[in-house]
PDB file of C-alpha atoms and ligand atoms in Angstrom:
ATOM      1  CA  MET A   1      24.639  13.409  47.868  1.00  0.00           C
ATOM      2  CA  ALA A   2      22.851  16.701  48.555  1.00  0.00           C
ATOM      3  CA  ALA A   3      21.753  17.353  52.126  1.00  0.00           C
ATOM      4  CA  GLN A   4      18.310  16.407  51.036  1.00  0.00           C
ATOM      5  CA  GLY A   5      19.489  13.331  49.101  1.00  0.00           C
ATOM      6  CA  ASP A   6      19.726  12.575  45.409  1.00  0.00           C
ATOM      7  CA  ILE A   7      17.187  14.114  43.080  1.00  0.00           C
ATOM      8  CA  ARG A   8      15.861  12.618  39.857  1.00  0.00           C
ATOM      9  CA  ILE A   9      13.546  14.748  37.709  1.00  0.00           C
ATOM     10  CA  CYS A  10      11.158  12.840  35.431  1.00  0.00           C
ATOM     11  CA  GLU A  11       9.489  14.413  32.408  1.00  0.00           C
ATOM     12  CA  ASP A  12       6.054  13.051  33.319  1.00  0.00           C
ATOM     13  CA  ALA A  13       4.225  10.715  35.705  1.00  0.00           C
ATOM     14  CA  ALA A  14       4.736   7.705  33.408  1.00  0.00           C
ATOM     15  CA  VAL A  15       8.512   8.166  33.491  1.00  0.00           C
ATOM     16  CA  LEU A  16       8.339   8.619  37.273  1.00  0.00           C
ATOM     17  CA  ALA A  17       6.496   5.311  37.567  1.00  0.00           C
ATOM     18  CA  GLN A  18       9.128   3.630  35.393  1.00  0.00           C
ATOM     19  CA  GLN A  19      12.029   5.112  37.383  1.00  0.00           C
ATOM     20  CA  THR A  20      10.335   3.947  40.589  1.00  0.00           C
ATOM     21  CA  ALA A  21       9.739   0.435  39.270  1.00  0.00           C
ATOM     22  CA  ASP A  22      13.328   0.195  38.005  1.00  0.00           C
ATOM     23  CA  GLU A  23      14.718   1.250  41.400  1.00  0.00           C
ATOM     24  CA  PHE A  24      12.319  -1.104  43.222  1.00  0.00           C
ATOM     25  CA  VAL A  25      13.463  -4.069  41.097  1.00  0.00           C
ATOM     26  CA  ARG A  26      17.127  -3.160  41.536  1.00  0.00           C
ATOM     27  CA  LEU A  27      16.831  -2.863  45.312  1.00  0.00           C
ATOM     28  CA  ALA A  28      14.680  -5.984  45.626  1.00  0.00           C
ATOM     29  CA  GLN A  29      17.090  -8.135  43.603  1.00  0.00           C
ATOM     30  CA  GLU A  30      20.062  -6.730  45.558  1.00  0.00           C
ATOM     31  CA  SER A  31      18.428  -7.352  48.961  1.00  0.00           C
ATOM     32  CA  VAL A  32      17.260 -10.866  48.072  1.00  0.00           C
ATOM     33  CA  ALA A  33      20.701 -11.772  46.690  1.00  0.00           C
ATOM     34  CA  ALA A  34      22.385 -10.446  49.846  1.00  0.00           C
ATOM     35  CA  ARG A  35      19.917 -11.408  52.572  1.00  0.00           C
ATOM     36  CA  GLY A  36      17.269 -13.638  51.021  1.00  0.00           C
ATOM     37  CA  ARG A  37      14.492 -11.110  51.548  1.00  0.00           C
ATOM     38  CA  PHE A  38      13.335  -7.553  50.765  1.00  0.00           C
ATOM     39  CA  THR A  39      11.274  -5.521  53.199  1.00  0.00           C
ATOM     40  CA  VAL A  40       9.361  -2.525  51.870  1.00  0.00           C
ATOM     41  CA  ALA A  41       6.966  -0.025  53.422  1.00  0.00           C
ATOM     42  CA  LEU A  42       4.537   1.106  50.740  1.00  0.00           C
ATOM     43  CA  ALA A  43       3.332   4.671  50.335  1.00  0.00           C
ATOM     44  CA  GLY A  44      -0.334   5.497  50.144  1.00  0.00           C
ATOM     45  CA  GLY A  45      -2.123   8.255  48.276  1.00  0.00           C
ATOM     46  CA  SER A  46      -2.369   8.270  44.483  1.00  0.00           C
ATOM     47  CA  THR A  47       1.145   8.884  43.150  1.00  0.00           C
ATOM     48  CA  PRO A  48       2.593   5.394  43.702  1.00  0.00           C
ATOM     49  CA  LYS A  49      -0.358   3.625  42.032  1.00  0.00           C
ATOM     50  CA  ALA A  50       1.134   3.741  38.517  1.00  0.00           C
ATOM     51  CA  ALA A  51       4.453   2.323  39.749  1.00  0.00           C
ATOM     52  CA  TYR A  52       2.680  -0.474  41.611  1.00  0.00           C
ATOM     53  CA  ALA A  53       0.711  -1.364  38.484  1.00  0.00           C
ATOM     54  CA  LEU A  54       3.888  -1.304  36.395  1.00  0.00           C
ATOM     55  CA  LEU A  55       5.571  -3.820  38.721  1.00  0.00           C
ATOM     56  CA  VAL A  56       2.905  -6.438  37.981  1.00  0.00           C
ATOM     57  CA  SER A  57       2.855  -5.629  34.256  1.00  0.00           C
ATOM     58  CA  ALA A  58       4.452  -7.988  31.729  1.00  0.00           C
ATOM     59  CA  ALA A  59       7.418  -5.617  31.472  1.00  0.00           C
ATOM     60  CA  TYR A  60       8.405  -6.052  35.139  1.00  0.00           C
ATOM     61  CA  HIS A  61       6.480  -8.951  36.689  1.00  0.00           C
ATOM     62  CA  ASP A  62       9.126 -11.645  36.209  1.00  0.00           C
ATOM     63  CA  ARG A  63      11.959  -9.389  37.413  1.00  0.00           C
ATOM     64  CA  VAL A  64      10.436  -8.981  40.879  1.00  0.00           C
ATOM     65  CA  PRO A  65      11.306 -11.643  43.490  1.00  0.00           C
ATOM     66  CA  TRP A  66       7.715 -11.591  44.773  1.00  0.00           C
ATOM     67  CA  GLN A  67       8.018 -14.627  47.039  1.00  0.00           C
ATOM     68  CA  GLN A  68      10.887 -13.037  48.992  1.00  0.00           C
ATOM     69  CA  ILE A  69       9.273  -9.652  49.543  1.00  0.00           C
ATOM     70  CA  ASP A  70       7.495  -8.597  52.739  1.00  0.00           C
ATOM     71  CA  PHE A  71       5.092  -5.713  52.222  1.00  0.00           C
ATOM     72  CA  PHE A  72       4.249  -3.236  54.954  1.00  0.00           C
ATOM     73  CA  TRP A  73       2.616   0.190  54.875  1.00  0.00           C
ATOM     74  CA  GLY A  74       4.202   3.477  55.899  1.00  0.00           C
ATOM     75  CA  ASP A  75       0.815   4.684  57.002  1.00  0.00           C
ATOM     76  CA  GLU A  76      -2.853   3.846  56.830  1.00  0.00           C
ATOM     77  CA  ARG A  77      -6.109   5.631  57.156  1.00  0.00           C
ATOM     78  CA  HIS A  78      -8.366   4.629  60.063  1.00  0.00           C
ATOM     79  CA  VAL A  79     -10.819   2.824  57.782  1.00  0.00           C
ATOM     80  CA  PRO A  80     -11.564  -0.833  56.913  1.00  0.00           C
ATOM     81  CA  PRO A  81      -9.332  -2.511  54.301  1.00  0.00           C
ATOM     82  CA  ASP A  82     -12.066  -2.415  51.642  1.00  0.00           C
ATOM     83  CA  HIS A  83     -12.750   1.311  52.119  1.00  0.00           C
ATOM     84  CA  ALA A  84     -12.111   3.614  49.140  1.00  0.00           C
ATOM     85  CA  ASP A  85      -9.592   5.578  51.245  1.00  0.00           C
ATOM     86  CA  SER A  86      -7.612   2.509  52.320  1.00  0.00           C
ATOM     87  CA  ASN A  87      -3.936   2.537  51.320  1.00  0.00           C
ATOM     88  CA  TYR A  88      -3.988  -1.254  51.624  1.00  0.00           C
ATOM     89  CA  ARG A  89      -6.904  -1.436  49.162  1.00  0.00           C
ATOM     90  CA  MET A  90      -5.073   0.834  46.705  1.00  0.00           C
ATOM     91  CA  ALA A  91      -1.945  -1.369  46.766  1.00  0.00           C
ATOM     92  CA  ARG A  92      -3.977  -4.570  46.627  1.00  0.00           C
ATOM     93  CA  GLU A  93      -5.992  -3.429  43.613  1.00  0.00           C
ATOM     94  CA  ALA A  94      -3.023  -1.887  41.783  1.00  0.00           C
ATOM     95  CA  MET A  95      -0.474  -4.628  42.461  1.00  0.00           C
ATOM     96  CA  LEU A  96      -0.818  -7.246  45.200  1.00  0.00           C
ATOM     97  CA  SER A  97      -3.906  -8.962  43.805  1.00  0.00           C
ATOM     98  CA  GLU A  98      -1.877  -9.651  40.626  1.00  0.00           C
ATOM     99  CA  ALA A  99       1.356 -10.704  42.347  1.00  0.00           C
ATOM    100  CA  PRO A 100       2.317 -14.167  43.716  1.00  0.00           C
ATOM    101  CA  VAL A 101       3.053 -12.800  47.199  1.00  0.00           C
ATOM    102  CA  PRO A 102       2.407 -15.278  50.014  1.00  0.00           C
ATOM    103  CA  ALA A 103      -0.450 -14.014  52.201  1.00  0.00           C
ATOM    104  CA  ALA A 104       1.870 -14.140  55.231  1.00  0.00           C
ATOM    105  CA  ASN A 105       4.146 -11.604  53.510  1.00  0.00           C
ATOM    106  CA  ILE A 106       1.431  -8.956  53.319  1.00  0.00           C
ATOM    107  CA  HIS A 107       1.484  -7.113  56.624  1.00  0.00           C
ATOM    108  CA  ARG A 108      -1.467  -4.784  56.469  1.00  0.00           C
ATOM    109  CA  VAL A 109      -2.492  -2.421  59.242  1.00  0.00           C
ATOM    110  CA  MET A 110      -5.597  -3.837  60.976  1.00  0.00           C
ATOM    111  CA  SER A 111      -7.260  -0.452  60.623  1.00  0.00           C
ATOM    112  CA  GLU A 112     -10.835  -1.752  60.830  1.00  0.00           C
ATOM    113  CA  GLN A 113     -10.610  -1.756  64.630  1.00  0.00           C
ATOM    114  CA  ALA A 114     -12.498   1.135  66.243  1.00  0.00           C
ATOM    115  CA  ASP A 115      -9.665   2.053  68.634  1.00  0.00           C
ATOM    116  CA  ALA A 116      -6.900   3.713  66.583  1.00  0.00           C
ATOM    117  CA  VAL A 117      -4.406   3.446  69.437  1.00  0.00           C
ATOM    118  CA  ALA A 118      -4.973  -0.313  69.572  1.00  0.00           C
ATOM    119  CA  VAL A 119      -4.434  -0.474  65.793  1.00  0.00           C
ATOM    120  CA  ALA A 120      -1.088   1.307  66.143  1.00  0.00           C
ATOM    121  CA  THR A 121      -0.038  -0.844  69.106  1.00  0.00           C
ATOM    122  CA  GLN A 122      -0.852  -4.005  67.181  1.00  0.00           C
ATOM    123  CA  TYR A 123       1.086  -2.850  64.101  1.00  0.00           C
ATOM    124  CA  GLU A 124       4.068  -1.964  66.246  1.00  0.00           C
ATOM    125  CA  ALA A 125       3.965  -5.485  67.717  1.00  0.00           C
ATOM    126  CA  GLU A 126       3.842  -6.908  64.196  1.00  0.00           C
ATOM    127  CA  LEU A 127       6.939  -4.906  63.229  1.00  0.00           C
ATOM    128  CA  ARG A 128       8.834  -5.874  66.381  1.00  0.00           C
ATOM    129  CA  SER A 129       7.942  -9.524  65.888  1.00  0.00           C
ATOM    130  CA  PHE A 130       8.851  -9.638  62.193  1.00  0.00           C
ATOM    131  CA  PHE A 131      12.095  -7.646  62.442  1.00  0.00           C
ATOM    132  CA  LYS A 132      12.936  -9.115  65.881  1.00  0.00           C
ATOM    133  CA  THR A 133      13.491  -5.543  67.067  1.00  0.00           C
ATOM    134  CA  PRO A 134      14.619  -5.291  70.726  1.00  0.00           C
ATOM    135  CA  ASP A 135      13.069  -2.555  72.894  1.00  0.00           C
ATOM    136  CA  GLY A 136      14.780   0.775  72.306  1.00  0.00           C
ATOM    137  CA  GLN A 137      15.829  -0.163  68.763  1.00  0.00           C
ATOM    138  CA  PHE A 138      14.118   0.359  65.413  1.00  0.00           C
ATOM    139  CA  PRO A 139      13.405  -1.948  62.450  1.00  0.00           C
ATOM    140  CA  ARG A 140      15.407  -1.264  59.292  1.00  0.00           C
ATOM    141  CA  PHE A 141      13.345  -1.441  56.108  1.00  0.00           C
ATOM    142  CA  ASP A 142      15.251  -2.114  52.903  1.00  0.00           C
ATOM    143  CA  LEU A 143      12.997   0.438  51.232  1.00  0.00           C
ATOM    144  CA  VAL A 144      10.463   3.000  52.403  1.00  0.00           C
ATOM    145  CA  LEU A 145       8.332   4.603  49.688  1.00  0.00           C
ATOM    146  CA  LEU A 146       6.881   7.996  50.610  1.00  0.00           C
ATOM    147  CA  GLY A 147       4.686  10.603  48.998  1.00  0.00           C
ATOM    148  CA  MET A 148       4.421  14.241  49.980  1.00  0.00           C
ATOM    149  CA  GLY A 149       1.328  16.391  50.357  1.00  0.00           C
ATOM    150  CA  PRO A 150       0.959  20.068  49.363  1.00  0.00           C
ATOM    151  CA  ASP A 151       1.444  20.929  53.059  1.00  0.00           C
ATOM    152  CA  GLY A 152       4.732  19.064  53.188  1.00  0.00           C
ATOM    153  CA  HIS A 153       3.369  16.102  55.112  1.00  0.00           C
ATOM    154  CA  THR A 154       4.653  12.598  54.444  1.00  0.00           C
ATOM    155  CA  ALA A 155       3.251   9.244  55.501  1.00  0.00           C
ATOM    156  CA  SER A 156       0.726  10.511  58.054  1.00  0.00           C
ATOM    157  CA  LEU A 157       3.161  12.917  59.680  1.00  0.00           C
ATOM    158  CA  PHE A 158       1.275  16.170  59.207  1.00  0.00           C
ATOM    159  CA  PRO A 159       2.579  19.630  60.203  1.00  0.00           C
ATOM    160  CA  GLY A 160       1.861  20.449  63.828  1.00  0.00           C
ATOM    161  CA  THR A 161       0.775  16.926  64.806  1.00  0.00           C
ATOM    162  CA  ALA A 162       1.979  14.973  67.826  1.00  0.00           C
ATOM    163  CA  ALA A 163       3.495  12.096  65.843  1.00  0.00           C
ATOM    164  CA  LEU A 164       6.282  14.383  64.617  1.00  0.00           C
ATOM    165  CA  GLY A 165       7.790  14.422  68.094  1.00  0.00           C
ATOM    166  CA  GLU A 166       7.627  10.670  68.689  1.00  0.00           C
ATOM    167  CA  ARG A 167      11.100   9.197  69.236  1.00  0.00           C
ATOM    168  CA  GLN A 168      10.357   5.914  71.035  1.00  0.00           C
ATOM    169  CA  ARG A 169       7.351   4.288  69.418  1.00  0.00           C
ATOM    170  CA  LEU A 170       7.549   2.605  65.979  1.00  0.00           C
ATOM    171  CA  VAL A 171       3.908   3.244  65.094  1.00  0.00           C
ATOM    172  CA  VAL A 172       1.418   5.752  66.473  1.00  0.00           C
ATOM    173  CA  ALA A 173      -2.195   6.780  66.002  1.00  0.00           C
ATOM    174  CA  ASN A 174      -1.792  10.395  64.949  1.00  0.00           C
ATOM    175  CA  ARG A 175      -4.703  12.811  65.453  1.00  0.00           C
ATOM    176  CA  VAL A 176      -4.978  14.976  62.329  1.00  0.00           C
ATOM    177  CA  GLU A 177      -7.389  17.756  63.304  1.00  0.00           C
ATOM    178  CA  LYS A 178      -7.638  19.255  59.819  1.00  0.00           C
ATOM    179  CA  LEU A 179      -8.883  15.916  58.522  1.00  0.00           C
ATOM    180  CA  ASP A 180     -10.875  15.269  61.703  1.00  0.00           C
ATOM    181  CA  THR A 181      -9.465  11.767  61.877  1.00  0.00           C
ATOM    182  CA  TYR A 182      -6.763   9.522  63.266  1.00  0.00           C
ATOM    183  CA  ARG A 183      -4.094   8.190  60.939  1.00  0.00           C
ATOM    184  CA  ILE A 184      -1.835   5.229  61.696  1.00  0.00           C
ATOM    185  CA  THR A 185       1.772   6.061  60.816  1.00  0.00           C
ATOM    186  CA  LEU A 186       5.329   4.860  61.105  1.00  0.00           C
ATOM    187  CA  THR A 187       7.343   7.326  63.155  1.00  0.00           C
ATOM    188  CA  LEU A 188      10.422   9.285  62.110  1.00  0.00           C
ATOM    189  CA  PRO A 189      12.895   6.977  63.923  1.00  0.00           C
ATOM    190  CA  VAL A 190      11.624   4.080  61.783  1.00  0.00           C
ATOM    191  CA  LEU A 191      11.616   6.046  58.528  1.00  0.00           C
ATOM    192  CA  ASN A 192      15.103   7.372  59.280  1.00  0.00           C
ATOM    193  CA  ASN A 193      16.453   3.899  60.042  1.00  0.00           C
ATOM    194  CA  ALA A 194      15.672   2.639  56.539  1.00  0.00           C
ATOM    195  CA  ALA A 195      18.388   1.568  54.112  1.00  0.00           C
ATOM    196  CA  CYS A 196      16.671   3.554  51.367  1.00  0.00           C
ATOM    197  CA  VAL A 197      13.874   6.132  51.388  1.00  0.00           C
ATOM    198  CA  MET A 198      12.325   7.162  48.081  1.00  0.00           C
ATOM    199  CA  PHE A 199       9.999  10.165  47.848  1.00  0.00           C
ATOM    200  CA  LEU A 200       7.685  10.102  44.828  1.00  0.00           C
ATOM    201  CA  VAL A 201       6.298  13.548  44.004  1.00  0.00           C
ATOM    202  CA  THR A 202       4.013  14.542  41.138  1.00  0.00           C
ATOM    203  CA  GLY A 203       1.766  17.487  40.410  1.00  0.00           C
ATOM    204  CA  GLU A 204       2.053  21.240  40.002  1.00  0.00           C
ATOM    205  CA  ASP A 205       0.292  21.661  43.360  1.00  0.00           C
ATOM    206  CA  LYS A 206       3.444  20.340  45.054  1.00  0.00           C
ATOM    207  CA  ALA A 207       5.885  22.729  43.311  1.00  0.00           C
ATOM    208  CA  GLN A 208       5.864  25.516  45.922  1.00  0.00           C
ATOM    209  CA  VAL A 209       6.174  23.290  48.974  1.00  0.00           C
ATOM    210  CA  LEU A 210       8.801  21.134  47.256  1.00  0.00           C
ATOM    211  CA  LYS A 211      10.937  24.203  46.645  1.00  0.00           C
ATOM    212  CA  GLU A 212      10.635  25.106  50.336  1.00  0.00           C
ATOM    213  CA  VAL A 213      11.345  21.542  51.412  1.00  0.00           C
ATOM    214  CA  LEU A 214      14.423  21.099  49.228  1.00  0.00           C
ATOM    215  CA  GLU A 215      15.744  24.665  49.052  1.00  0.00           C
ATOM    216  CA  GLY A 216      14.227  26.556  51.982  1.00  0.00           C
ATOM    217  CA  GLU A 217      14.796  26.758  55.731  1.00  0.00           C
ATOM    218  CA  PRO A 218      15.404  23.278  57.219  1.00  0.00           C
ATOM    219  CA  ASP A 219      13.019  21.316  59.438  1.00  0.00           C
ATOM    220  CA  ARG A 220       9.923  23.408  58.725  1.00  0.00           C
ATOM    221  CA  PHE A 221       8.000  20.562  57.087  1.00  0.00           C
ATOM    222  CA  PRO A 222       7.622  16.900  58.060  1.00  0.00           C
ATOM    223  CA  SER A 223       9.141  15.813  54.725  1.00  0.00           C
ATOM    224  CA  GLN A 224      12.334  17.665  55.700  1.00  0.00           C
ATOM    225  CA  MET A 225      12.620  15.553  58.847  1.00  0.00           C
ATOM    226  CA  VAL A 226      13.071  12.355  56.851  1.00  0.00           C
ATOM    227  CA  LYS A 227      16.864  11.976  56.872  1.00  0.00           C
ATOM    228  CA  PRO A 228      18.038   8.361  56.827  1.00  0.00           C
ATOM    229  CA  VAL A 229      20.782   8.116  59.464  1.00  0.00           C
ATOM    230  CA  ASN A 230      22.536   5.291  57.640  1.00  0.00           C
ATOM    231  CA  GLY A 231      20.734   5.017  54.355  1.00  0.00           C
ATOM    232  CA  ARG A 232      20.032   6.578  51.009  1.00  0.00           C
ATOM    233  CA  LEU A 233      17.490   9.309  50.324  1.00  0.00           C
ATOM    234  CA  LEU A 234      16.192   9.587  46.770  1.00  0.00           C
ATOM    235  CA  TRP A 235      13.657  12.089  45.451  1.00  0.00           C
ATOM    236  CA  VAL A 236      11.914  11.022  42.243  1.00  0.00           C
ATOM    237  CA  ILE A 237      10.084  14.128  41.061  1.00  0.00           C
ATOM    238  CA  GLU A 238       7.857  14.803  38.081  1.00  0.00           C
ATOM    239  CA  GLN A 239       8.900  17.884  36.095  1.00  0.00           C
ATOM    240  CA  ARG A 240       5.678  19.791  36.934  1.00  0.00           C
ATOM    241  CA  ALA A 241       6.378  19.382  40.664  1.00  0.00           C
ATOM    242  CA  ALA A 242      10.041  20.357  40.141  1.00  0.00           C
ATOM    243  CA  SER A 243       9.227  23.490  38.096  1.00  0.00           C
ATOM    244  CA  LEU A 244      10.255  25.951  40.860  1.00  0.00           C
ATOM    245  CA  LEU A 245      13.507  24.236  41.836  1.00  0.00           C
ATOM    246  CA  HIS A 246      16.850  25.807  40.979  1.00  0.00           C
ATOM    247  CA  ALA A 247      17.585  25.307  37.302  1.00  0.00           C
ATOM    248  CA  ASN A 248      20.653  23.191  38.075  1.00  0.00           C
ATOM    249  CA  ARG A 249      18.375  20.577  39.567  1.00  0.00           C
ATOM    250  CA  GLN A 250      16.200  20.202  36.527  1.00  0.00           C
TER     251      GLN A 250
HETATM  252  C1  6PG B 301      -1.559   8.984  52.459  1.00  0.00           C
HETATM  253  C2  6PG B 301      -0.107   9.062  52.149  1.00  0.00           C
HETATM  254  C3  6PG B 301       0.297  10.488  52.052  1.00  0.00           C
HETATM  255  C4  6PG B 301       0.509  10.725  50.589  1.00  0.00           C
HETATM  256  C5  6PG B 301       0.617  12.181  50.277  1.00  0.00           C
HETATM  257  C6  6PG B 301       0.725  12.399  48.757  1.00  0.00           C
HETATM  258  O1  6PG B 301      -1.960   8.135  53.242  1.00  0.00           O
HETATM  259  O2  6PG B 301      -2.276   9.770  51.838  1.00  0.00           O
HETATM  260  O3  6PG B 301       0.670   8.345  52.911  1.00  0.00           O
HETATM  261  O4  6PG B 301       1.457  10.826  52.755  1.00  0.00           O
HETATM  262  O5  6PG B 301       1.694  10.043  50.179  1.00  0.00           O
HETATM  263  O6  6PG B 301      -0.555  12.811  50.751  1.00  0.00           O
HETATM  264  O7  6PG B 301      -0.446  11.893  48.183  1.00  0.00           O
HETATM  265  P1  6PG B 301      -0.625  11.862  46.584  1.00  0.00           P
HETATM  266  O8  6PG B 301       0.388  10.875  46.093  1.00  0.00           O
HETATM  267  O9  6PG B 301      -2.036  11.386  46.380  1.00  0.00           O
HETATM  268  O10 6PG B 301      -0.367  13.249  46.095  1.00  0.00           O
END
């Protein structure tokens, strides 16, 4: 495995969605067979939407052990769950509203609360309670799905923000000055404790930063700081986003 993990280049966004859905099903079936459950932290933004929709389509629906999956979010905007910017709303509309997931298995961030720090504290408590995580330790997700922004951010870990340095907390309210907002985000110790982390990257606007993330100086971008300590890192990249990578990667 390359330092930055395994890389899969997909000819277009539809193939990326299919590769993502295939990997999700494989991991979910494997986890449920081994441990009776599958815990996943969903990515927000727009890229994962097609994969989420595919999972509830006729082609995949019956292959997903919906009743044994617990859904969490890698990050959330500080907005109510019905807001257009809500990552929960995106996943609900694209997938969860069509899937037989018990309500108790959907662990959304209670981001409607005015105090972002309280939102993060509550989500951390939810994680600790569900995973039975002792103080000083970190929950281990079976799968963390992540996107990456044109600035190399992932989840809501943006360049130059305080959350990047957090090594104790599981969840923080991260002030993102350039967006003039707080974002609720899992921290790097949680992301890096996952059994599998999958980055999903589409779009020509990501090509330059992706080349720097995968082939440039290390630890310059938040996405470069995602390095599962005892897990698998997989990059699923659309050809347009991979266009500047070394030829041997394409
Ligand atoms: C969010 C995401 C964020 C996203 C990237 C890529 O809340 O927006 O967690 O990290 O994954 O910005 O977004 P796109 O998939 O829309 O390009």
